[in-house]
C-alpha cells in the first residue's frame, strides 16, 4: 500500500518536471529589409525628380514635333497673337470713347494693315528705284577692292580671290538658308505666303472680337482644380506680352530714327529703306538692330567710301549704346524682366531651331513663360486662407 501510494505521488512530480522544463529553443523570425533602406534620401529624391523631368521633356518633345508639323497654322497664329497684343489696348481705348465694338475692331485691324503695307511698299519702291545704281556701285566697289588686294602685301593672286569669294558665297548661302528656313519654315511659295497672311488677319480679327471667350474656353480644357492657376498665369503672361510689344515698338522707332537720320545727313542713299529695315529688324532684340545697322554701313561703304562708312558705324554704335544702356534697363527691363544674357541665348537658340520665326518669337515667349511660371509658383492663384474670426463664426453656426 505504501509502495503504491508512493508511485501515485511520484507521477505528478514527473508531470511537474515536464511542465517546468524549458521548450526547445527557436530561431528568431527573419526581419525583412526593403532595398530602399540602402538608398540615401538624396538619391531617392533625385530619382523621383528624374522620372518626372523625363516625362516633362518627353511631353515637350511631342509638343515641339506637333508644332513643327502644324507650322503653317502655328506661325500665323503666333503672329496674330502678337499683333492682337498691340491692337487690343487701342481697340479698348476706342470703345471707352463710345465707339461701337465692331467699328473699333475694324479700324484697329485696317490701321495695322495700312501701316505695315505702307512701310513695305515704301521699301520696295525705293530699292527698285535705286537698284540699277546700287548694282553699278557694288560692281565698282568690288573691282576697287579686288585691285587693292592684288597689289597689297598679302601677295594674293586672282585665282586665290576667286576661290575665297566662292567659299564665302557658299557659306553665306548655307547660313542664310538655315536662318530663313529653320524647322518652322512656312514655305516660300506665293500660296503659302498668301495663306499665312489671310490666316493671320482672320485670327487677329477673332481675337479682337471674342478674345476673352476664347481664353475662357481654353481654361475649361484643364481640370477644375488647375483652372485658377491657368487663368491667372495666362492673364499675367498677356500683360507681359502687351508691355513687350509696346516697348519694343518704341525701341525700334528710336533705332530707326537714329540710324535713318544718320544715313540721311551723311548723304548715304536709300536712307528711308534703311530706316524702315532697322525698324522691322529691331523686333528681333539685340541681333536684329545689329544686322540692319551693318547693312547700313555696307551701303555707305559701297556708295560713299570708307570714311563715311566709318562715321555711320560710329552713329550705329552710338544708337546701340543708347538702346543698351538707357532704353533697355529703364523701359525694356521693367516690361520683360528677363536678363540680357537670357535674351541673347533665346534669340540665338530660336534662330537655330526655327530660323527668323524663332528669333522673332524667342524673347516674347521666354518673357511670357517666365511670368507665367513665377505666377504659378507664387501661389497667388490659391484662394485666401480663412481668418480666425471666420473660422470661429463657422464653428459657432
mmCIF file of C-alpha atoms in Angstrom:
data_model
loop_
_atom_site.group_PDB
_atom_site.id
_atom_site.type_symbol
_atom_site.label_atom_id
_atom_site.label_comp_id
_atom_site.label_asym_id
_atom_site.label_seq_id
_atom_site.Cartn_x
_atom_site.Cartn_y
_atom_site.Cartn_z
ATOM 1 C CA UNK A 1 0.000 0.000 0.000
ATOM 2 C CA UNK A 2 2.806 2.352 0.870
ATOM 3 C CA UNK A 3 4.659 1.496 -2.321
ATOM 4 C CA UNK A 4 1.604 2.030 -4.467
ATOM 5 C CA UNK A 5 0.898 5.323 -2.795
ATOM 6 C CA UNK A 6 4.444 6.418 -3.428
ATOM 7 C CA UNK A 7 4.064 5.606 -7.122
ATOM 8 C CA UNK A 8 0.870 7.594 -7.275
ATOM 9 C CA UNK A 9 2.534 10.568 -5.617
ATOM 10 C CA UNK A 10 5.617 10.411 -7.831
ATOM 11 C CA UNK A 11 3.747 10.845 -11.127
ATOM 12 C CA UNK A 12 2.676 14.421 -10.519
ATOM 13 C CA UNK A 13 6.287 15.313 -9.855
ATOM 14 C CA UNK A 14 7.262 13.894 -13.220
ATOM 15 C CA UNK A 15 4.497 15.858 -14.812
ATOM 16 C CA UNK A 16 5.627 18.991 -12.991
ATOM 17 C CA UNK A 17 9.163 18.472 -14.177
ATOM 18 C CA UNK A 18 7.950 18.035 -17.711
ATOM 19 C CA UNK A 19 5.827 21.156 -17.495
ATOM 20 C CA UNK A 20 8.614 23.180 -15.984
ATOM 21 C CA UNK A 21 11.194 22.015 -18.493
ATOM 22 C CA UNK A 22 12.135 24.719 -20.973
ATOM 23 C CA UNK A 23 10.819 24.469 -24.501
ATOM 24 C CA UNK A 24 13.123 23.733 -27.400
ATOM 25 C CA UNK A 25 14.972 26.916 -28.425
ATOM 26 C CA UNK A 26 13.554 28.537 -31.617
ATOM 27 C CA UNK A 27 15.418 30.833 -34.096
ATOM 28 C CA UNK A 28 14.217 34.466 -34.288
ATOM 29 C CA UNK A 29 11.919 35.406 -37.172
ATOM 30 C CA UNK A 30 13.832 36.992 -40.088
ATOM 31 C CA UNK A 31 13.481 40.758 -40.419
ATOM 32 C CA UNK A 32 12.572 41.858 -43.953
ATOM 33 C CA UNK A 33 14.568 44.896 -45.040
ATOM 34 C CA UNK A 34 13.496 46.856 -48.109
ATOM 35 C CA UNK A 35 16.058 47.672 -50.776
ATOM 36 C CA UNK A 36 15.232 51.351 -50.342
ATOM 37 C CA UNK A 37 16.783 51.212 -46.868
ATOM 38 C CA UNK A 38 20.200 51.041 -48.502
ATOM 39 C CA UNK A 39 19.483 54.131 -50.681
ATOM 40 C CA UNK A 40 20.106 57.557 -49.221
ATOM 41 C CA UNK A 41 17.387 60.181 -49.068
ATOM 42 C CA UNK A 42 19.214 62.377 -51.552
ATOM 43 C CA UNK A 43 19.331 59.616 -54.171
ATOM 44 C CA UNK A 44 15.624 58.814 -53.664
ATOM 45 C CA UNK A 45 14.676 62.472 -54.088
ATOM 46 C CA UNK A 46 16.873 62.774 -57.179
ATOM 47 C CA UNK A 47 15.285 59.666 -58.680
ATOM 48 C CA UNK A 48 11.796 60.981 -58.019
ATOM 49 C CA UNK A 49 12.674 64.242 -59.740
ATOM 50 C CA UNK A 50 14.454 62.434 -62.594
ATOM 51 C CA UNK A 51 11.480 60.466 -63.876
ATOM 52 C CA UNK A 52 9.210 63.487 -63.587
ATOM 53 C CA UNK A 53 11.677 65.581 -65.585
ATOM 54 C CA UNK A 54 11.928 62.835 -68.214
ATOM 55 C CA UNK A 55 8.148 62.773 -68.565
ATOM 56 C CA UNK A 56 8.085 66.563 -68.881
ATOM 57 C CA UNK A 57 10.855 66.541 -71.507
ATOM 58 C CA UNK A 58 9.047 63.835 -73.471
ATOM 59 C CA UNK A 59 5.826 65.854 -73.389
ATOM 60 C CA UNK A 60 7.659 68.973 -74.565
ATOM 61 C CA UNK A 61 9.322 66.990 -77.367
ATOM 62 C CA UNK A 62 5.951 65.704 -78.555
ATOM 63 C CA UNK A 63 4.564 69.247 -78.392
ATOM 64 C CA UNK A 64 7.530 70.581 -80.399
ATOM 65 C CA UNK A 65 7.048 67.921 -83.086
ATOM 66 C CA UNK A 66 3.357 68.764 -83.246
ATOM 67 C CA UNK A 67 4.150 72.466 -83.635
ATOM 68 C CA UNK A 68 6.636 71.729 -86.426
ATOM 69 C CA UNK A 69 4.117 69.582 -88.276
ATOM 70 C CA UNK A 70 1.449 72.291 -87.937
ATOM 71 C CA UNK A 71 3.789 75.202 -88.643
ATOM 72 C CA UNK A 72 1.592 76.540 -91.441
ATOM 73 C CA UNK A 73 -1.037 77.178 -88.763
ATOM 74 C CA UNK A 74 1.145 77.863 -85.718
ATOM 75 C CA UNK A 75 3.267 80.674 -87.192
ATOM 76 C CA UNK A 76 0.312 82.790 -88.428
ATOM 77 C CA UNK A 77 -1.472 82.188 -85.116
ATOM 78 C CA UNK A 78 1.546 83.379 -83.115
ATOM 79 C CA UNK A 79 1.867 86.452 -85.331
ATOM 80 C CA UNK A 80 -1.835 87.146 -84.791
ATOM 81 C CA UNK A 81 -1.401 86.917 -81.006
ATOM 82 C CA UNK A 82 1.483 89.411 -81.100
ATOM 83 C CA UNK A 83 -0.477 91.814 -83.314
ATOM 84 C CA UNK A 84 -3.542 91.442 -81.101
ATOM 85 C CA UNK A 85 -1.429 92.280 -78.047
ATOM 86 C CA UNK A 86 -0.705 95.599 -79.757
ATOM 87 C CA UNK A 87 -4.229 96.272 -81.011
ATOM 88 C CA UNK A 88 -6.338 95.234 -78.005
ATOM 89 C CA UNK A 89 -5.393 98.331 -75.932
ATOM 90 C CA UNK A 90 -6.119 100.581 -78.918
ATOM 91 C CA UNK A 91 -9.486 98.933 -79.606
ATOM 92 C CA UNK A 92 -10.371 99.165 -75.905
ATOM 93 C CA UNK A 93 -9.454 102.858 -75.969
ATOM 94 C CA UNK A 94 -11.817 103.452 -78.873
ATOM 95 C CA UNK A 95 -14.613 101.546 -77.141
ATOM 96 C CA UNK A 96 -14.168 103.604 -73.969
ATOM 97 C CA UNK A 97 -14.772 106.665 -76.125
ATOM 98 C CA UNK A 98 -18.140 105.238 -77.222
ATOM 99 C CA UNK A 99 -17.063 103.696 -80.491
ATOM 100 C CA UNK A 100 -19.063 100.599 -81.429
ATOM 101 C CA UNK A 101 -17.092 97.421 -80.877
ATOM 102 C CA UNK A 102 -17.245 96.325 -84.499
ATOM 103 C CA UNK A 103 -16.025 99.722 -85.704
ATOM 104 C CA UNK A 104 -13.163 99.807 -83.179
ATOM 105 C CA UNK A 105 -12.044 96.334 -84.273
ATOM 106 C CA UNK A 106 -12.235 97.169 -87.985
ATOM 107 C CA UNK A 107 -10.349 100.450 -87.586
ATOM 108 C CA UNK A 108 -7.654 98.775 -85.484
ATOM 109 C CA UNK A 109 -7.025 95.957 -87.944
ATOM 110 C CA UNK A 110 -7.194 98.155 -91.034
ATOM 111 C CA UNK A 111 -4.791 100.582 -89.383
ATOM 112 C CA UNK A 112 -2.113 97.960 -88.731
ATOM 113 C CA UNK A 113 -2.535 96.562 -92.259
ATOM 114 C CA UNK A 114 -2.101 100.014 -93.795
ATOM 115 C CA UNK A 115 0.946 100.807 -91.655
ATOM 116 C CA UNK A 116 2.778 97.552 -92.406
ATOM 117 C CA UNK A 117 1.752 97.582 -96.051
ATOM 118 C CA UNK A 118 2.826 101.209 -96.428
ATOM 119 C CA UNK A 119 6.245 100.556 -94.921
ATOM 120 C CA UNK A 120 6.852 97.545 -97.160
ATOM 121 C CA UNK A 121 5.644 99.445 -100.226
ATOM 122 C CA UNK A 122 7.982 102.323 -99.390
ATOM 123 C CA UNK A 123 10.958 99.990 -99.059
ATOM 124 C CA UNK A 124 10.199 98.133 -102.288
ATOM 125 C CA UNK A 125 9.705 101.286 -104.356
ATOM 126 C CA UNK A 126 12.841 102.985 -103.002
ATOM 127 C CA UNK A 127 15.010 99.911 -103.542
ATOM 128 C CA UNK A 128 13.579 99.332 -107.010
ATOM 129 C CA UNK A 129 14.243 102.938 -107.999
ATOM 130 C CA UNK A 130 17.873 102.764 -106.907
ATOM 131 C CA UNK A 131 18.567 99.136 -107.819
ATOM 132 C CA UNK A 132 20.477 99.890 -111.029
ATOM 133 C CA UNK A 133 22.659 102.469 -109.331
ATOM 134 C CA UNK A 134 23.211 100.129 -106.398
ATOM 135 C CA UNK A 135 24.278 97.288 -108.696
ATOM 136 C CA UNK A 136 26.695 99.530 -110.582
ATOM 137 C CA UNK A 137 28.218 100.910 -107.406
ATOM 138 C CA UNK A 138 28.554 97.398 -105.980
ATOM 139 C CA UNK A 139 30.476 96.209 -109.035
ATOM 140 C CA UNK A 140 32.761 99.252 -108.953
ATOM 141 C CA UNK A 141 33.460 98.821 -105.251
ATOM 142 C CA UNK A 142 34.181 95.126 -105.764
ATOM 143 C CA UNK A 143 36.612 95.864 -108.580
ATOM 144 C CA UNK A 144 38.365 98.517 -106.492
ATOM 145 C CA UNK A 145 38.691 96.153 -103.537
ATOM 146 C CA UNK A 146 39.952 93.398 -105.798
ATOM 147 C CA UNK A 147 42.617 95.656 -107.328
ATOM 148 C CA UNK A 148 43.770 96.755 -103.884
ATOM 149 C CA UNK A 149 44.061 93.162 -102.675
ATOM 150 C CA UNK A 150 46.064 92.139 -105.744
ATOM 151 C CA UNK A 151 48.543 94.958 -105.114
ATOM 152 C CA UNK A 152 48.606 94.586 -101.336
ATOM 153 C CA UNK A 153 51.420 92.973 -99.318
ATOM 154 C CA UNK A 154 49.229 89.897 -98.897
ATOM 155 C CA UNK A 155 50.520 88.554 -102.251
ATOM 156 C CA UNK A 156 47.142 87.224 -103.311
ATOM 157 C CA UNK A 157 46.542 86.068 -106.859
ATOM 158 C CA UNK A 158 43.330 86.421 -108.810
ATOM 159 C CA UNK A 159 42.674 82.676 -108.515
ATOM 160 C CA UNK A 160 43.003 82.948 -104.738
ATOM 161 C CA UNK A 161 40.470 85.768 -104.641
ATOM 162 C CA UNK A 162 38.047 83.818 -106.821
ATOM 163 C CA UNK A 163 38.413 80.756 -104.608
ATOM 164 C CA UNK A 164 37.883 82.740 -101.411
ATOM 165 C CA UNK A 165 34.923 84.521 -102.943
ATOM 166 C CA UNK A 166 33.263 81.245 -103.926
ATOM 167 C CA UNK A 167 33.824 79.797 -100.462
ATOM 168 C CA UNK A 168 32.375 82.883 -98.803
ATOM 169 C CA UNK A 169 29.375 82.826 -101.149
ATOM 170 C CA UNK A 170 28.703 79.142 -100.443
ATOM 171 C CA UNK A 171 28.958 79.694 -96.683
ATOM 172 C CA UNK A 172 26.628 82.690 -96.907
ATOM 173 C CA UNK A 173 24.082 80.710 -98.899
ATOM 174 C CA UNK A 174 24.143 77.823 -96.429
ATOM 175 C CA UNK A 175 23.850 80.064 -93.374
ATOM 176 C CA UNK A 176 21.149 82.208 -94.906
ATOM 177 C CA UNK A 177 19.212 79.110 -95.907
ATOM 178 C CA UNK A 178 19.366 77.799 -92.344
ATOM 179 C CA UNK A 179 18.358 81.186 -90.954
ATOM 180 C CA UNK A 180 15.469 81.739 -93.335
ATOM 181 C CA UNK A 181 14.143 78.194 -93.258
ATOM 182 C CA UNK A 182 14.739 76.511 -89.923
ATOM 183 C CA UNK A 183 12.378 73.933 -88.530
ATOM 184 C CA UNK A 184 9.405 76.283 -88.661
ATOM 185 C CA UNK A 185 9.712 77.325 -92.285
ATOM 186 C CA UNK A 186 6.305 78.255 -93.645
ATOM 187 C CA UNK A 187 7.349 77.878 -97.251
ATOM 188 C CA UNK A 188 8.344 80.429 -99.848
ATOM 189 C CA UNK A 189 5.657 79.924 -102.469
ATOM 190 C CA UNK A 190 3.084 82.590 -103.158
ATOM 191 C CA UNK A 191 0.329 80.257 -101.979
ATOM 192 C CA UNK A 192 1.965 79.674 -98.597
ATOM 193 C CA UNK A 193 2.578 83.378 -98.049
ATOM 194 C CA UNK A 194 -0.959 84.327 -99.057
ATOM 195 C CA UNK A 195 -2.479 81.608 -96.869
ATOM 196 C CA UNK A 196 -0.350 82.716 -93.917
ATOM 197 C CA UNK A 197 -1.353 86.359 -94.335
ATOM 198 C CA UNK A 198 -5.056 85.539 -94.566
ATOM 199 C CA UNK A 199 -4.900 83.208 -91.557
ATOM 200 C CA UNK A 200 -3.089 85.901 -89.570
ATOM 201 C CA UNK A 201 -5.705 88.518 -90.436
ATOM 202 C CA UNK A 202 -8.636 86.254 -89.578
ATOM 203 C CA UNK A 203 -7.028 85.084 -86.325
ATOM 204 C CA UNK A 204 -6.317 88.667 -85.287
ATOM 205 C CA UNK A 205 -9.884 89.665 -86.105
ATOM 206 C CA UNK A 206 -11.430 86.934 -83.968
ATOM 207 C CA UNK A 207 -9.041 87.560 -81.072
ATOM 208 C CA UNK A 208 -10.081 91.214 -81.091
ATOM 209 C CA UNK A 209 -13.773 90.330 -81.299
ATOM 210 C CA UNK A 210 -14.009 87.409 -78.889
ATOM 211 C CA UNK A 211 -10.658 87.080 -77.135
ATOM 212 C CA UNK A 212 -11.984 86.671 -73.548
ATOM 213 C CA UNK A 213 -14.439 83.949 -74.594
ATOM 214 C CA UNK A 214 -11.707 82.083 -76.477
ATOM 215 C CA UNK A 215 -9.461 82.201 -73.408
ATOM 216 C CA UNK A 216 -12.295 81.018 -71.158
ATOM 217 C CA UNK A 217 -12.774 78.016 -73.451
ATOM 218 C CA UNK A 218 -9.056 77.220 -73.225
ATOM 219 C CA UNK A 219 -9.169 77.409 -69.423
ATOM 220 C CA UNK A 220 -12.118 74.982 -69.310
ATOM 221 C CA UNK A 221 -9.962 72.353 -71.024
ATOM 222 C CA UNK A 222 -7.957 71.968 -67.796
ATOM 223 C CA UNK A 223 -9.050 70.169 -64.610
ATOM 224 C CA UNK A 224 -11.209 72.197 -62.270
ATOM 225 C CA UNK A 225 -8.532 72.485 -59.567
ATOM 226 C CA UNK A 226 -5.981 73.839 -62.068
ATOM 227 C CA UNK A 227 -8.206 76.422 -63.734
ATOM 228 C CA UNK A 228 -7.401 79.178 -61.265
ATOM 229 C CA UNK A 229 -3.666 78.783 -61.837
ATOM 230 C CA UNK A 230 -4.041 78.548 -65.621
ATOM 231 C CA UNK A 231 -6.329 81.571 -65.833
ATOM 232 C CA UNK A 232 -4.160 83.754 -63.602
ATOM 233 C CA UNK A 233 -0.934 82.715 -65.330
ATOM 234 C CA UNK A 234 -2.434 83.379 -68.752
ATOM 235 C CA UNK A 235 -3.614 86.845 -67.772
ATOM 236 C CA UNK A 236 -0.219 87.700 -66.270
ATOM 237 C CA UNK A 237 1.501 86.467 -69.432
ATOM 238 C CA UNK A 238 -0.843 88.534 -71.611
ATOM 239 C CA UNK A 239 0.013 91.700 -69.674
ATOM 240 C CA UNK A 240 3.720 90.973 -70.131
ATOM 241 C CA UNK A 241 3.294 90.318 -73.849
ATOM 242 C CA UNK A 242 1.349 93.559 -74.288
ATOM 243 C CA UNK A 243 4.025 95.552 -72.471
ATOM 244 C CA UNK A 244 6.760 93.885 -74.507
ATOM 245 C CA UNK A 245 5.148 94.753 -77.838
ATOM 246 C CA UNK A 246 4.567 98.401 -76.892
ATOM 247 C CA UNK A 247 8.083 98.842 -75.532
ATOM 248 C CA UNK A 248 9.651 97.065 -78.496
ATOM 249 C CA UNK A 249 7.886 99.440 -80.887
ATOM 250 C CA UNK A 250 9.378 102.392 -79.008
ATOM 251 C CA UNK A 251 12.870 100.865 -79.068
ATOM 252 C CA UNK A 252 12.574 100.031 -82.771
ATOM 253 C CA UNK A 253 11.402 103.574 -83.527
ATOM 254 C CA UNK A 254 14.413 105.081 -81.732
ATOM 255 C CA UNK A 255 16.802 102.778 -83.616
ATOM 256 C CA UNK A 256 15.178 103.538 -86.966
ATOM 257 C CA UNK A 257 15.151 107.310 -86.456
ATOM 258 C CA UNK A 258 18.747 107.407 -85.217
ATOM 259 C CA UNK A 259 20.279 105.271 -87.958
ATOM 260 C CA UNK A 260 17.967 106.614 -90.676
ATOM 261 C CA UNK A 261 18.747 110.262 -89.870
ATOM 262 C CA UNK A 262 22.450 109.454 -89.641
ATOM 263 C CA UNK A 263 22.336 107.920 -93.116
ATOM 264 C CA UNK A 264 20.363 110.874 -94.479
ATOM 265 C CA UNK A 265 22.678 113.603 -93.139
ATOM 266 C CA UNK A 266 25.769 111.705 -94.297
ATOM 267 C CA UNK A 267 24.396 111.526 -97.815
ATOM 268 C CA UNK A 268 24.000 107.760 -97.851
ATOM 269 C CA UNK A 269 21.435 106.718 -100.463
ATOM 270 C CA UNK A 270 18.412 104.584 -99.576
ATOM 271 C CA UNK A 271 18.172 106.272 -96.169
ATOM 272 C CA UNK A 272 14.411 105.693 -95.929
ATOM 273 C CA UNK A 273 14.588 101.953 -96.730
ATOM 274 C CA UNK A 274 17.472 101.650 -94.275
ATOM 275 C CA UNK A 275 15.382 103.254 -91.532
ATOM 276 C CA UNK A 276 12.392 101.024 -92.278
ATOM 277 C CA UNK A 277 14.540 97.881 -92.295
ATOM 278 C CA UNK A 278 16.109 98.916 -88.988
ATOM 279 C CA UNK A 279 12.612 99.422 -87.548
ATOM 280 C CA UNK A 280 11.430 95.981 -88.662
ATOM 281 C CA UNK A 281 14.694 94.282 -87.728
ATOM 282 C CA UNK A 282 14.647 95.742 -84.227
ATOM 283 C CA UNK A 283 11.743 93.469 -83.353
ATOM 284 C CA UNK A 284 14.395 90.770 -83.066
ATOM 285 C CA UNK A 285 16.113 92.127 -79.923
ATOM 286 C CA UNK A 286 19.884 92.711 -79.937
ATOM 287 C CA UNK A 287 20.637 90.815 -83.147
ATOM 288 C CA UNK A 288 18.114 92.471 -85.476
ATOM 289 C CA UNK A 289 19.288 96.042 -84.962
ATOM 290 C CA UNK A 290 22.930 94.995 -85.268
ATOM 291 C CA UNK A 291 22.302 93.187 -88.562
ATOM 292 C CA UNK A 292 20.348 96.060 -90.115
ATOM 293 C CA UNK A 293 22.919 98.574 -88.837
ATOM 294 C CA UNK A 294 25.659 96.538 -90.503
ATOM 295 C CA UNK A 295 23.637 96.667 -93.730
ATOM 296 C CA UNK A 296 23.510 100.466 -93.497
ATOM 297 C CA UNK A 297 27.289 100.624 -93.024
ATOM 298 C CA UNK A 298 27.760 98.311 -96.015
ATOM 299 C CA UNK A 299 25.647 100.574 -98.242
ATOM 300 C CA UNK A 300 27.651 103.601 -97.068
ATOM 301 C CA UNK A 301 30.906 101.768 -97.826
ATOM 302 C CA UNK A 302 29.787 100.987 -101.370
ATOM 303 C CA UNK A 303 28.406 104.419 -102.211
ATOM 304 C CA UNK A 304 30.350 106.898 -100.103
ATOM 305 C CA UNK A 305 33.664 105.262 -99.309
ATOM 306 C CA UNK A 306 35.346 104.069 -96.116
ATOM 307 C CA UNK A 307 35.348 107.389 -94.210
ATOM 308 C CA UNK A 308 31.602 107.960 -94.461
ATOM 309 C CA UNK A 309 31.083 104.291 -93.635
ATOM 310 C CA UNK A 310 33.273 104.721 -90.544
ATOM 311 C CA UNK A 311 31.263 107.750 -89.391
ATOM 312 C CA UNK A 312 27.997 105.877 -89.940
ATOM 313 C CA UNK A 313 29.419 102.953 -87.984
ATOM 314 C CA UNK A 314 30.045 105.321 -85.063
ATOM 315 C CA UNK A 315 26.446 106.547 -85.362
ATOM 316 C CA UNK A 316 25.142 102.967 -85.355
ATOM 317 C CA UNK A 317 27.240 102.085 -82.312
ATOM 318 C CA UNK A 318 26.043 105.233 -80.542
ATOM 319 C CA UNK A 319 22.406 104.326 -81.165
ATOM 320 C CA UNK A 320 23.085 100.793 -79.943
ATOM 321 C CA UNK A 321 24.693 102.127 -76.769
ATOM 322 C CA UNK A 322 21.708 104.408 -76.197
ATOM 323 C CA UNK A 323 19.391 101.444 -76.547
ATOM 324 C CA UNK A 324 21.502 99.063 -74.477
ATOM 325 C CA UNK A 325 22.352 101.359 -71.552
ATOM 326 C CA UNK A 326 19.297 103.625 -71.318
ATOM 327 C CA UNK A 327 16.249 102.213 -73.088
ATOM 328 C CA UNK A 328 16.784 98.559 -72.233
ATOM 329 C CA UNK A 329 17.332 98.986 -68.464
ATOM 330 C CA UNK A 330 14.706 101.703 -67.976
ATOM 331 C CA UNK A 331 11.934 100.522 -70.266
ATOM 332 C CA UNK A 332 12.521 97.005 -71.539
ATOM 333 C CA UNK A 333 13.790 95.691 -68.210
ATOM 334 C CA UNK A 334 10.605 96.580 -66.357
ATOM 335 C CA UNK A 335 8.394 95.237 -69.145
ATOM 336 C CA UNK A 336 10.150 91.943 -69.881
ATOM 337 C CA UNK A 337 12.027 91.119 -66.640
ATOM 338 C CA UNK A 338 14.467 88.823 -68.434
ATOM 339 C CA UNK A 339 18.244 89.056 -68.079
ATOM 340 C CA UNK A 340 20.084 90.315 -71.201
ATOM 341 C CA UNK A 341 22.078 87.069 -71.329
ATOM 342 C CA UNK A 342 18.816 85.123 -71.456
ATOM 343 C CA UNK A 343 17.648 87.413 -74.279
ATOM 344 C CA UNK A 344 20.770 86.728 -76.367
ATOM 345 C CA UNK A 345 20.628 82.980 -75.728
ATOM 346 C CA UNK A 346 16.909 82.865 -76.512
ATOM 347 C CA UNK A 347 17.365 84.703 -79.817
ATOM 348 C CA UNK A 348 20.335 82.513 -80.782
ATOM 349 C CA UNK A 349 18.544 79.295 -79.876
ATOM 350 C CA UNK A 350 15.335 80.368 -81.556
ATOM 351 C CA UNK A 351 17.131 81.279 -84.788
ATOM 352 C CA UNK A 352 18.936 77.919 -84.850
ATOM 353 C CA UNK A 353 15.788 75.903 -84.214
ATOM 354 C CA UNK A 354 13.217 77.891 -86.166
ATOM 355 C CA UNK A 355 15.034 80.450 -88.309
ATOM 356 C CA UNK A 356 13.715 84.003 -88.496
ATOM 357 C CA UNK A 357 10.426 82.964 -86.891
ATOM 358 C CA UNK A 358 12.270 81.527 -83.905
ATOM 359 C CA UNK A 359 14.395 84.647 -83.495
ATOM 360 C CA UNK A 360 11.288 86.842 -83.650
ATOM 361 C CA UNK A 361 9.234 84.877 -81.112
ATOM 362 C CA UNK A 362 12.070 83.840 -78.770
ATOM 363 C CA UNK A 363 12.123 86.845 -76.434
ATOM 364 C CA UNK A 364 8.342 87.355 -76.035
ATOM 365 C CA UNK A 365 7.962 83.613 -75.494
ATOM 366 C CA UNK A 366 10.664 83.497 -72.814
ATOM 367 C CA UNK A 367 9.366 86.651 -71.117
ATOM 368 C CA UNK A 368 5.771 85.422 -71.085
ATOM 369 C CA UNK A 369 6.743 81.944 -69.898
ATOM 370 C CA UNK A 370 8.890 83.427 -67.130
ATOM 371 C CA UNK A 371 5.998 85.498 -65.779
ATOM 372 C CA UNK A 372 3.551 82.598 -66.010
ATOM 373 C CA UNK A 373 5.846 80.193 -64.151
ATOM 374 C CA UNK A 374 6.545 82.766 -61.441
ATOM 375 C CA UNK A 375 2.828 83.385 -61.018
ATOM 376 C CA UNK A 376 2.041 79.698 -60.582
ATOM 377 C CA UNK A 377 4.979 79.219 -58.200
ATOM 378 C CA UNK A 378 3.932 82.210 -56.088
ATOM 379 C CA UNK A 379 0.597 80.615 -55.237
ATOM 380 C CA UNK A 380 -1.272 83.885 -55.769
ATOM 381 C CA UNK A 381 -3.986 81.953 -57.594
ATOM 382 C CA UNK A 382 -4.939 79.993 -54.465
ATOM 383 C CA UNK A 383 -7.993 81.217 -52.510
ATOM 384 C CA UNK A 384 -7.077 83.185 -49.381
ATOM 385 C CA UNK A 385 -6.924 81.272 -46.109
ATOM 386 C CA UNK A 386 -9.931 81.852 -43.821
ATOM 387 C CA UNK A 387 -9.401 84.313 -40.988
ATOM 388 C CA UNK A 388 -9.725 83.169 -37.351
ATOM 389 C CA UNK A 389 -12.918 85.206 -36.995
ATOM 390 C CA UNK A 390 -14.460 83.437 -39.990
ATOM 391 C CA UNK A 391 -13.438 80.013 -38.662
ATOM 392 C CA UNK A 392 -14.899 80.841 -35.241
ATOM 393 C CA UNK A 393 -18.143 82.017 -36.827
ATOM 394 C CA UNK A 394 -18.440 78.804 -38.848
ATOM 395 C CA UNK A 395 -17.897 76.667 -35.721
ATOM 396 C CA UNK A 396 -20.449 78.742 -33.815
ATOM 397 C CA UNK A 397 -23.030 78.105 -36.525
#
